[in-house]
Amino acid sequence: MIFHCTQKLAAKLSDVSASPLAETCPLGSWHAHLYHYDRRQCVMLCHDESRYCLFLPGLVKADFAELGRLHRELFLATLVAMNIPETLLNRVILALGTAQFDRNTNRSVLGSLRTADIDLSWLIDGCHVLDCNPLAVSMKLNERPTSIMEKWIQPAKAMLARLGQVSGADK
């Protein structure tokens, strides 16, 4: 799985390719950006096709070396929360592969990340970022409608459709 990192996040990671990497994961790639909330480092991840977002709050230096694992755990937790069948979940686990990082960003996906950041500020308003439940925040982010090139989608439904394409099943 490839994570296209912004310059801010790439500075925190140890092994980021300067040249674009070829995607081999059937689930597609993600974009990732480093934000600061309440003086804490947080990473927002956005799936390139479905605009499905994940929010990882309060990261410390050691967490950046484990960003692929943290993404995997939160992503799978959101799928379990959406009642994905266990057989499909097992296929997703096999399809994820190892995390690779490059700097090949796309302006459209970065725009979606920025919109998700604005929506996030409304979701966690009045709450310290370390008191936020990353699973609950990620689920709320994916319930909101968002647009891709003037087409409105719901990220959670778009991700379910993508998972159905990958597995060959209809969910």
PDB file of C-alpha atoms in Angstrom:
ATOM      1  CA  MET A   1       0.000   0.000   0.000  1.00  0.00           C
ATOM      2  CA  ILE A   2       1.334   3.404  -0.943  1.00  0.00           C
ATOM      3  CA  PHE A   3       0.953   6.545   1.111  1.00  0.00           C
ATOM      4  CA  HIS A   4       1.516   9.781  -0.790  1.00  0.00           C
ATOM      5  CA  CYS A   5       2.915  12.093   1.890  1.00  0.00           C
ATOM      6  CA  THR A   6       2.977  15.845   2.046  1.00  0.00           C
ATOM      7  CA  GLN A   7       6.316  17.532   2.628  1.00  0.00           C
ATOM      8  CA  LYS A   8       5.439  18.161   6.279  1.00  0.00           C
ATOM      9  CA  LEU A   9       4.814  14.487   6.981  1.00  0.00           C
ATOM     10  CA  ALA A  10       7.673  13.223   4.804  1.00  0.00           C
ATOM     11  CA  ALA A  11      10.103  15.158   7.017  1.00  0.00           C
ATOM     12  CA  LYS A  12       8.994  12.967   9.963  1.00  0.00           C
ATOM     13  CA  LEU A  13       9.365   9.639   8.138  1.00  0.00           C
ATOM     14  CA  SER A  14      12.610   7.771   7.528  1.00  0.00           C
ATOM     15  CA  ASP A  15      12.026   6.010   4.199  1.00  0.00           C
ATOM     16  CA  VAL A  16      10.150   8.230   1.734  1.00  0.00           C
ATOM     17  CA  SER A  17      10.764   7.775  -1.978  1.00  0.00           C
ATOM     18  CA  ALA A  18      11.442  10.956  -3.929  1.00  0.00           C
ATOM     19  CA  SER A  19      10.129   9.316  -7.112  1.00  0.00           C
ATOM     20  CA  PRO A  20       6.548   8.051  -7.528  1.00  0.00           C
ATOM     21  CA  LEU A  21       6.002   4.419  -6.578  1.00  0.00           C
ATOM     22  CA  ALA A  22       3.920   1.998  -8.639  1.00  0.00           C
ATOM     23  CA  GLU A  23       0.738   0.916  -6.858  1.00  0.00           C
ATOM     24  CA  THR A  24       0.483  -2.838  -6.373  1.00  0.00           C
ATOM     25  CA  CYS A  25      -2.273  -2.920  -3.737  1.00  0.00           C
ATOM     26  CA  PRO A  26      -5.707  -3.709  -5.212  1.00  0.00           C
ATOM     27  CA  LEU A  27      -7.304  -1.375  -2.660  1.00  0.00           C
ATOM     28  CA  GLY A  28      -5.527   1.673  -4.062  1.00  0.00           C
ATOM     29  CA  SER A  29      -3.349   4.299  -2.435  1.00  0.00           C
ATOM     30  CA  TRP A  30      -3.788   6.913   0.276  1.00  0.00           C
ATOM     31  CA  HIS A  31      -2.646  10.482   0.902  1.00  0.00           C
ATOM     32  CA  ALA A  32      -1.345  11.521   4.318  1.00  0.00           C
ATOM     33  CA  HIS A  33      -0.733  14.903   5.931  1.00  0.00           C
ATOM     34  CA  LEU A  34       0.588  16.030   9.307  1.00  0.00           C
ATOM     35  CA  TYR A  35      -1.579  18.467  11.280  1.00  0.00           C
ATOM     36  CA  HIS A  36      -1.159  20.082  14.670  1.00  0.00           C
ATOM     37  CA  TYR A  37      -4.137  20.251  17.031  1.00  0.00           C
ATOM     38  CA  ASP A  38      -3.774  21.436  20.609  1.00  0.00           C
ATOM     39  CA  ARG A  39       0.001  21.441  20.032  1.00  0.00           C
ATOM     40  CA  ARG A  40      -0.110  17.693  19.286  1.00  0.00           C
ATOM     41  CA  GLN A  41       0.958  15.956  16.090  1.00  0.00           C
ATOM     42  CA  CYS A  42      -1.906  14.288  14.241  1.00  0.00           C
ATOM     43  CA  VAL A  43      -2.051  12.551  10.873  1.00  0.00           C
ATOM     44  CA  MET A  44      -5.033  12.561   8.545  1.00  0.00           C
ATOM     45  CA  LEU A  45      -5.140   9.851   5.873  1.00  0.00           C
ATOM     46  CA  CYS A  46      -7.423  10.010   2.835  1.00  0.00           C
ATOM     47  CA  HIS A  47      -8.065   7.187   0.360  1.00  0.00           C
ATOM     48  CA  ASP A  48      -7.414   8.494  -3.149  1.00  0.00           C
ATOM     49  CA  GLU A  49     -10.556   7.122  -4.820  1.00  0.00           C
ATOM     50  CA  SER A  50     -13.242   7.033  -2.130  1.00  0.00           C
ATOM     51  CA  ARG A  51     -11.997   9.985  -0.013  1.00  0.00           C
ATOM     52  CA  TYR A  52     -12.388   7.706   3.018  1.00  0.00           C
ATOM     53  CA  CYS A  53     -10.553   9.459   5.876  1.00  0.00           C
ATOM     54  CA  LEU A  54      -8.787   8.210   8.971  1.00  0.00           C
ATOM     55  CA  PHE A  55      -7.597  10.411  11.842  1.00  0.00           C
ATOM     56  CA  LEU A  56      -4.630   9.475  14.030  1.00  0.00           C
ATOM     57  CA  PRO A  57      -4.312  11.945  16.944  1.00  0.00           C
ATOM     58  CA  GLY A  58      -1.463  12.634  19.348  1.00  0.00           C
ATOM     59  CA  LEU A  59       1.415  10.913  17.556  1.00  0.00           C
ATOM     60  CA  VAL A  60       4.895  10.944  19.054  1.00  0.00           C
ATOM     61  CA  LYS A  61       8.209  10.384  17.295  1.00  0.00           C
ATOM     62  CA  ALA A  62       8.147   6.584  17.667  1.00  0.00           C
ATOM     63  CA  ASP A  63       4.656   6.415  16.110  1.00  0.00           C
ATOM     64  CA  PHE A  64       5.875   7.731  12.764  1.00  0.00           C
ATOM     65  CA  ALA A  65       8.022   4.612  12.305  1.00  0.00           C
ATOM     66  CA  GLU A  66       4.811   2.577  12.797  1.00  0.00           C
ATOM     67  CA  LEU A  67       2.507   4.706  10.629  1.00  0.00           C
ATOM     68  CA  GLY A  68       1.672   1.787   8.314  1.00  0.00           C
ATOM     69  CA  ARG A  69       0.652  -0.402  11.261  1.00  0.00           C
ATOM     70  CA  LEU A  70      -1.374   2.404  12.874  1.00  0.00           C
ATOM     71  CA  HIS A  71      -3.215   2.985   9.598  1.00  0.00           C
ATOM     72  CA  ARG A  72      -3.898  -0.723   9.186  1.00  0.00           C
ATOM     73  CA  GLU A  73      -5.304  -1.074  12.725  1.00  0.00           C
ATOM     74  CA  LEU A  74      -7.580   1.971  12.463  1.00  0.00           C
ATOM     75  CA  PHE A  75      -8.725   1.100   8.940  1.00  0.00           C
ATOM     76  CA  LEU A  76      -9.652  -2.442   9.957  1.00  0.00           C
ATOM     77  CA  ALA A  77     -11.389  -1.137  13.103  1.00  0.00           C
ATOM     78  CA  THR A  78     -13.554   1.189  10.994  1.00  0.00           C
ATOM     79  CA  LEU A  79     -14.445  -1.704   8.691  1.00  0.00           C
ATOM     80  CA  VAL A  80     -15.433  -3.850  11.680  1.00  0.00           C
ATOM     81  CA  ALA A  81     -17.558  -0.943  12.965  1.00  0.00           C
ATOM     82  CA  MET A  82     -19.322  -0.872   9.570  1.00  0.00           C
ATOM     83  CA  ASN A  83     -20.191  -4.581  10.018  1.00  0.00           C
ATOM     84  CA  ILE A  84     -18.062  -5.861   7.149  1.00  0.00           C
ATOM     85  CA  PRO A  85     -18.363  -9.658   6.885  1.00  0.00           C
ATOM     86  CA  GLU A  86     -15.407 -11.543   8.312  1.00  0.00           C
ATOM     87  CA  THR A  87     -14.586 -13.190   4.974  1.00  0.00           C
ATOM     88  CA  LEU A  88     -14.313  -9.791   3.279  1.00  0.00           C
ATOM     89  CA  LEU A  89     -12.305  -8.451   6.203  1.00  0.00           C
ATOM     90  CA  ASN A  90      -9.820 -11.316   5.808  1.00  0.00           C
ATOM     91  CA  ARG A  91      -9.461 -10.515   2.088  1.00  0.00           C
ATOM     92  CA  VAL A  92      -8.796  -6.869   2.938  1.00  0.00           C
ATOM     93  CA  ILE A  93      -6.119  -7.876   5.457  1.00  0.00           C
ATOM     94  CA  LEU A  94      -4.362  -9.924   2.782  1.00  0.00           C
ATOM     95  CA  ALA A  95      -4.684  -7.153   0.186  1.00  0.00           C
ATOM     96  CA  LEU A  96      -3.198  -4.369   2.337  1.00  0.00           C
ATOM     97  CA  GLY A  97       0.437  -5.419   2.001  1.00  0.00           C
ATOM     98  CA  THR A  98       3.365  -3.426   3.360  1.00  0.00           C
ATOM     99  CA  ALA A  99       3.361   0.335   3.704  1.00  0.00           C
ATOM    100  CA  GLN A 100       5.453   2.375   1.281  1.00  0.00           C
ATOM    101  CA  PHE A 101       5.769   6.146   1.238  1.00  0.00           C
ATOM    102  CA  ASP A 102       6.398   8.622  -1.573  1.00  0.00           C
ATOM    103  CA  ARG A 103       5.933  12.349  -2.218  1.00  0.00           C
ATOM    104  CA  ASN A 104       3.690  12.017  -5.295  1.00  0.00           C
ATOM    105  CA  THR A 105       0.671  14.037  -4.139  1.00  0.00           C
ATOM    106  CA  ASN A 106      -2.487  14.940  -6.037  1.00  0.00           C
ATOM    107  CA  ARG A 107      -4.089  18.371  -5.599  1.00  0.00           C
ATOM    108  CA  SER A 108      -7.628  17.007  -5.708  1.00  0.00           C
ATOM    109  CA  VAL A 109      -6.998  14.559  -2.861  1.00  0.00           C
ATOM    110  CA  LEU A 110      -5.120  17.237  -0.897  1.00  0.00           C
ATOM    111  CA  GLY A 111      -8.196  19.452  -1.302  1.00  0.00           C
ATOM    112  CA  SER A 112     -10.328  16.656   0.135  1.00  0.00           C
ATOM    113  CA  LEU A 113      -7.882  16.371   3.047  1.00  0.00           C
ATOM    114  CA  ARG A 114      -8.241  20.105   3.668  1.00  0.00           C
ATOM    115  CA  THR A 115     -12.048  19.827   3.641  1.00  0.00           C
ATOM    116  CA  ALA A 116     -11.874  16.882   6.050  1.00  0.00           C
ATOM    117  CA  ASP A 117      -9.622  18.981   8.304  1.00  0.00           C
ATOM    118  CA  ILE A 118     -12.245  21.741   8.405  1.00  0.00           C
ATOM    119  CA  ASP A 119     -14.965  19.188   9.199  1.00  0.00           C
ATOM    120  CA  LEU A 120     -12.714  17.672  11.853  1.00  0.00           C
ATOM    121  CA  SER A 121     -12.342  21.015  13.591  1.00  0.00           C
ATOM    122  CA  TRP A 122     -16.153  21.047  13.967  1.00  0.00           C
ATOM    123  CA  LEU A 123     -16.204  17.456  15.239  1.00  0.00           C
ATOM    124  CA  ILE A 124     -13.624  17.970  17.966  1.00  0.00           C
ATOM    125  CA  ASP A 125     -14.600  21.529  18.891  1.00  0.00           C
ATOM    126  CA  GLY A 126     -14.428  21.980  22.652  1.00  0.00           C
ATOM    127  CA  CYS A 127     -12.596  18.690  23.153  1.00  0.00           C
ATOM    128  CA  HIS A 128      -8.843  18.227  23.568  1.00  0.00           C
ATOM    129  CA  VAL A 129      -7.448  16.179  20.692  1.00  0.00           C
ATOM    130  CA  LEU A 130      -6.069  13.521  23.045  1.00  0.00           C
ATOM    131  CA  ASP A 131      -9.566  12.974  24.431  1.00  0.00           C
ATOM    132  CA  CYS A 132     -10.900  12.126  20.964  1.00  0.00           C
ATOM    133  CA  ASN A 133     -11.643   8.551  20.008  1.00  0.00           C
ATOM    134  CA  PRO A 134      -9.886   8.057  16.619  1.00  0.00           C
ATOM    135  CA  LEU A 135     -12.399   5.386  15.590  1.00  0.00           C
ATOM    136  CA  ALA A 136     -15.443   7.541  16.361  1.00  0.00           C
ATOM    137  CA  VAL A 137     -13.939  10.605  14.675  1.00  0.00           C
ATOM    138  CA  SER A 138     -12.979   8.597  11.579  1.00  0.00           C
ATOM    139  CA  MET A 139     -16.474   7.110  11.362  1.00  0.00           C
ATOM    140  CA  LYS A 140     -18.075  10.572  11.586  1.00  0.00           C
ATOM    141  CA  LEU A 141     -15.714  11.932   8.907  1.00  0.00           C
ATOM    142  CA  ASN A 142     -16.801   9.171   6.538  1.00  0.00           C
ATOM    143  CA  GLU A 143     -20.515   9.753   7.031  1.00  0.00           C
ATOM    144  CA  ARG A 144     -20.357  13.282   5.669  1.00  0.00           C
ATOM    145  CA  PRO A 145     -20.899  13.905   1.966  1.00  0.00           C
ATOM    146  CA  THR A 146     -17.888  15.185   0.045  1.00  0.00           C
ATOM    147  CA  SER A 147     -17.254  16.077  -3.567  1.00  0.00           C
ATOM    148  CA  ILE A 148     -14.819  14.868  -6.185  1.00  0.00           C
ATOM    149  CA  MET A 149     -14.725  16.998  -9.307  1.00  0.00           C
ATOM    150  CA  GLU A 150     -18.268  18.345  -8.721  1.00  0.00           C
ATOM    151  CA  LYS A 151     -19.666  14.854  -7.992  1.00  0.00           C
ATOM    152  CA  TRP A 152     -21.029  14.255  -4.482  1.00  0.00           C
ATOM    153  CA  ILE A 153     -20.188  10.982  -2.739  1.00  0.00           C
ATOM    154  CA  GLN A 154     -20.361   9.514   0.736  1.00  0.00           C
ATOM    155  CA  PRO A 155     -16.889   8.165   1.609  1.00  0.00           C
ATOM    156  CA  ALA A 156     -18.125   5.180   3.637  1.00  0.00           C
ATOM    157  CA  LYS A 157     -20.363   3.965   0.807  1.00  0.00           C
ATOM    158  CA  ALA A 158     -17.627   4.597  -1.756  1.00  0.00           C
ATOM    159  CA  MET A 159     -15.168   2.543   0.309  1.00  0.00           C
ATOM    160  CA  LEU A 160     -17.666  -0.317   0.608  1.00  0.00           C
ATOM    161  CA  ALA A 161     -18.104  -0.253  -3.161  1.00  0.00           C
ATOM    162  CA  ARG A 162     -14.316  -0.311  -3.600  1.00  0.00           C
ATOM    163  CA  LEU A 163     -13.993  -3.279  -1.247  1.00  0.00           C
ATOM    164  CA  GLY A 164     -16.695  -5.069  -3.215  1.00  0.00           C
ATOM    165  CA  GLN A 165     -14.738  -4.531  -6.440  1.00  0.00           C
ATOM    166  CA  VAL A 166     -11.542  -5.857  -4.888  1.00  0.00           C
ATOM    167  CA  SER A 167     -13.139  -8.962  -3.440  1.00  0.00           C
ATOM    168  CA  GLY A 168     -15.404  -9.636  -6.389  1.00  0.00           C
ATOM    169  CA  ALA A 169     -18.366  -9.638  -4.001  1.00  0.00           C
ATOM    170  CA  ASP A 170     -21.262  -7.244  -3.737  1.00  0.00           C
ATOM    171  CA  LYS A 171     -21.573  -5.593  -0.343  1.00  0.00           C
TER     172      LYS A 171
END
